[in-house]
Amino acid sequence: MATEFHNLQELHHSASLATKVFIQRDYRDGTICKFQTKFPTELDSRIEKSLFEETLKTLNCYYAETEKIGGQSYLEGCLACATAYIIFLCMETPYEKILKKISMYIQEHNEKIYAPRGLLLTDPIERGMRVIEISIFEDSGSTSSSGSSPSSSTAQ
Amino acid sequence: MRRSSAYIPVSTAAALLVTSSTLFFVFTCPWLAVNVSPVFPPCVGIVFLFVMANFIMATFMDAGVFPRANEDEDKDEDFRAPLYKNVEVRGVQVRMKWCASCHFYRPPRCSHCSVCDHCVEDFDHHCPWVNNCIGRRNYRFFFLFLLSLTLHMVGVFSGGLLYVLDHPENLWELHTAVTLVVMSVSALFFIPVLGLSCFHLVLVVRGRTTNEQVTGKFQGGVNPFTRGCCQNVQFVLFSPITPRYTEKLSERLPLHIQPPFHQPESHKLSQTLPIKSLEEVDAPDSKSLTCPPPLPPKPDPVLLKNHLAALEESLLQSRALMLSGHNPLQTSESPTKVLYQVPRDQMGSRISPLVPQEHASEPSLLQPENHANALTLNSRSLSLKHSSRRGSQRAEIPHASQSVLSGRTGSLSYDSLLHPEGVQAAFLPMDPGLSHGCVDVQRLPARNCSPVFMHINREPSPVRYDSLPKPLMSSIQERREPDDKDKPLQDSGIYDTPSRRSLPQDLRGLSLSRGPTPPAYGSREFLLSSAAYGYGSRSHLSSSSSSSLTRAPRTTGSPLHFNRSLSPSFYQSLDRQSQLPPSTLPAPLPTSSYGPQKAPTYIRGGERPEPGL
């Protein structure tokens, strides 16, 4: 009986959420959107520091691009005024376009880099751009004999 | 859920605007097109469209509302964690307050609106005339609405004046009468609208929000958020519009997370060395993250650790303070001397162990040798505080702070809280730990402590009082009340430490005059707002003692809607102390003579009570 149970456990490797790490915003340069690149200690055993930092730096670059005040933002502002802001109903703002890019970037990295390591990045827009939430999963099938259950985690 | 009375101002404003303008276009513009210029009415029409567009955007656009944080973002019990967290913004220390309603530390410039019950990014104020918060996303629309409305009023008034001057003989004729009415309405609202437009123009140029201006945050200090005059205007008008945070996001592709998980090479190497049994399981080293078996269903301790790590040493230190702060409950009867007022350079790390001395029972026992081992404090502010009040008695470091900082369980001398001096002192050890921890104190200049210390007696929030018995708490409140009055406030020049001295005269007079009597909501809210670091409300504190002191689950509201609705002239008076004619805006706006007797009357009739911090 015990052996059978043990075999079943071996077959059903399942992931369960262990903990979450929150990367906070870096406000040293003001209220611009920028996240701290300090490598959290919890991830030390899960992912290479370089990969993580590269992800964060890329995200920071994207966000810096969204908040850039230049020709495009001037055009957006003037066009919006001229059309009595009806343009907002018709067109996507540049910010939203870059946010979509960021979302795809995060999704892609989750699939290729983080999920295989039992991690999951949550898009900061879901948290009001305050934190980057990193969920850390563990192999619950191998930790405790009492853990029989959840099937492989599906994260969205 | 807003009350229906909240819709009255916005409906009035919209009705007046639309009706007056329509009457102008119908009755006055035909004559103007013929006799003045055919271009005149279309210009007024375009400006009117601009006014309406901005009004609609200001009314309906999300101001930058932060969604509430998930439970797992902060697994700690609310009362365990510090109420404030310091961050450095361009070299200036800014305090982020824990929002009990939204469950996160409010980012800089963010404030919680009590009317709307949410936190707003770059919160300016809650405007009753548009029945919406004005924040990052819609401030430009509000600002442009004001400017364009001013221009529109000028156009309508001048057009009407031209018409009336040309028809002086038949003033009771329909067209003339209607034109006169429209002119009167324009004239009536022109001064307040112009005043508010000028006020916001100054704010935009200086890179401040109404919230920051009214609460006097930068009166004596440096505004870390300003980018220069032109850049500020550019930022307000032409920065990209951020998207809504609270929008329902599109469905993402499901992602399967299936063990076994990859491990970093460095970790694999370290793992292969010691225990062979681990090789059997090709799993991440999650055991190090979890508690020892059995695996807890809710890994609270793990999340606690992660939270600490994520918030760096500051939270770790503060939690250490919290945890050891609980212990002295048993030793509260041993009155110990509270130590503080130490040289600037010396930090908590050099605190000598005082555990054996903590239980000394004589209050007169002084520990002069511990001066060197005390917390670094703003010596100037503290010396002013304590020299004026103590005379010969020396201020000393709280034992608890030292013990806490050194990680031992100390006896916070709660008994010393019974003394008025002790009341102040008791706050001191908790504050730096609570706000940003010892490490930050060590890293940053001593001024760093001053914001926290400055407000000890005004705002008890950094201190955890939930563990104190109620009689003690109430006695603390009572004893703190006289402290607030005669404590000279220093202008430390830090962003979040407006001193009373830095306030405009009339405002100070307002707050002080309300001291003995139950202050009006407006003053209480004003005083206790998360942005108003410089004021404390005594009676209010006594009623909400425990919850106001820690991260209790309590809604903190922005007082700005009260202030905002106190009328534009209120701001102007605060800002420029100018002599303005009484505001003639209709109710619920009060007149400009917002003396203590008037403002409370108004405010009590206003929005629902704000429980405060």
PDB file of N, CA, C and O in Angstrom, chain B residues 57 116 120 321 373 410 413 415 421 501 567 590:
ATOM      1  N   MET B  57     -14.256  64.601 -19.839  1.00  0.00           N
ATOM      2  CA  MET B  57     -13.084  63.775 -19.545  1.00  0.00           C
ATOM      3  C   MET B  57     -12.730  63.837 -18.067  1.00  0.00           C
ATOM      4  O   MET B  57     -12.405  62.831 -17.440  1.00  0.00           O
ATOM      5  N   CYS B 116     -14.305  58.353  -2.680  1.00  0.00           N
ATOM      6  CA  CYS B 116     -14.351  57.268  -3.657  1.00  0.00           C
ATOM      7  C   CYS B 116     -13.842  55.952  -3.068  1.00  0.00           C
ATOM      8  O   CYS B 116     -14.034  54.904  -3.672  1.00  0.00           O
ATOM      9  N   VAL B 120      -5.437  56.860  -5.288  1.00  0.00           N
ATOM     10  CA  VAL B 120      -5.295  57.462  -6.613  1.00  0.00           C
ATOM     11  C   VAL B 120      -3.841  57.869  -6.811  1.00  0.00           C
ATOM     12  O   VAL B 120      -3.216  58.439  -5.913  1.00  0.00           O
ATOM     13  N   LEU B 321      11.726  44.794  15.505  1.00  0.00           N
ATOM     14  CA  LEU B 321      11.247  45.756  16.480  1.00  0.00           C
ATOM     15  C   LEU B 321       9.858  45.406  16.953  1.00  0.00           C
ATOM     16  O   LEU B 321       9.546  45.461  18.124  1.00  0.00           O
ATOM     17  N   ASN B 373      25.658  55.063  22.474  1.00  0.00           N
ATOM     18  CA  ASN B 373      25.077  53.877  21.888  1.00  0.00           C
ATOM     19  C   ASN B 373      23.635  54.075  21.518  1.00  0.00           C
ATOM     20  O   ASN B 373      22.892  53.136  21.422  1.00  0.00           O
ATOM     21  N   GLY B 410      13.689  43.356  24.475  1.00  0.00           N
ATOM     22  CA  GLY B 410      13.931  44.426  25.438  1.00  0.00           C
ATOM     23  C   GLY B 410      12.646  44.784  26.098  1.00  0.00           C
ATOM     24  O   GLY B 410      11.571  44.393  25.675  1.00  0.00           O
ATOM     25  N   SER B 413      10.072  50.669  27.650  1.00  0.00           N
ATOM     26  CA  SER B 413       9.673  51.215  28.926  1.00  0.00           C
ATOM     27  C   SER B 413       8.317  51.864  28.791  1.00  0.00           C
ATOM     28  O   SER B 413       8.178  53.066  28.713  1.00  0.00           O
ATOM     29  N   ASP B 415       6.204  51.951  30.953  1.00  0.00           N
ATOM     30  CA  ASP B 415       5.901  52.718  32.149  1.00  0.00           C
ATOM     31  C   ASP B 415       6.390  54.131  32.015  1.00  0.00           C
ATOM     32  O   ASP B 415       5.826  55.057  32.568  1.00  0.00           O
ATOM     33  N   GLU B 421       7.303  63.032  29.395  1.00  0.00           N
ATOM     34  CA  GLU B 421       8.519  62.949  28.616  1.00  0.00           C
ATOM     35  C   GLU B 421       8.616  61.573  28.007  1.00  0.00           C
ATOM     36  O   GLU B 421       9.074  61.406  26.908  1.00  0.00           O
ATOM     37  N   ARG B 501       5.330  75.802  11.604  1.00  0.00           N
ATOM     38  CA  ARG B 501       5.820  77.125  11.295  1.00  0.00           C
ATOM     39  C   ARG B 501       5.732  77.395   9.814  1.00  0.00           C
ATOM     40  O   ARG B 501       5.625  78.516   9.382  1.00  0.00           O
ATOM     41  N   SER B 567     -13.762  75.732  -1.218  1.00  0.00           N
ATOM     42  CA  SER B 567     -13.811  76.763  -2.240  1.00  0.00           C
ATOM     43  C   SER B 567     -12.451  77.119  -2.741  1.00  0.00           C
ATOM     44  O   SER B 567     -11.443  76.929  -2.097  1.00  0.00           O
ATOM     45  N   PRO B 590     -18.672  77.199   0.802  1.00  0.00           N
ATOM     46  CA  PRO B 590     -18.820  78.273   1.778  1.00  0.00           C
ATOM     47  C   PRO B 590     -18.232  79.563   1.236  1.00  0.00           C
ATOM     48  O   PRO B 590     -17.610  79.577   0.192  1.00  0.00           O
TER      49      PRO B 590
END
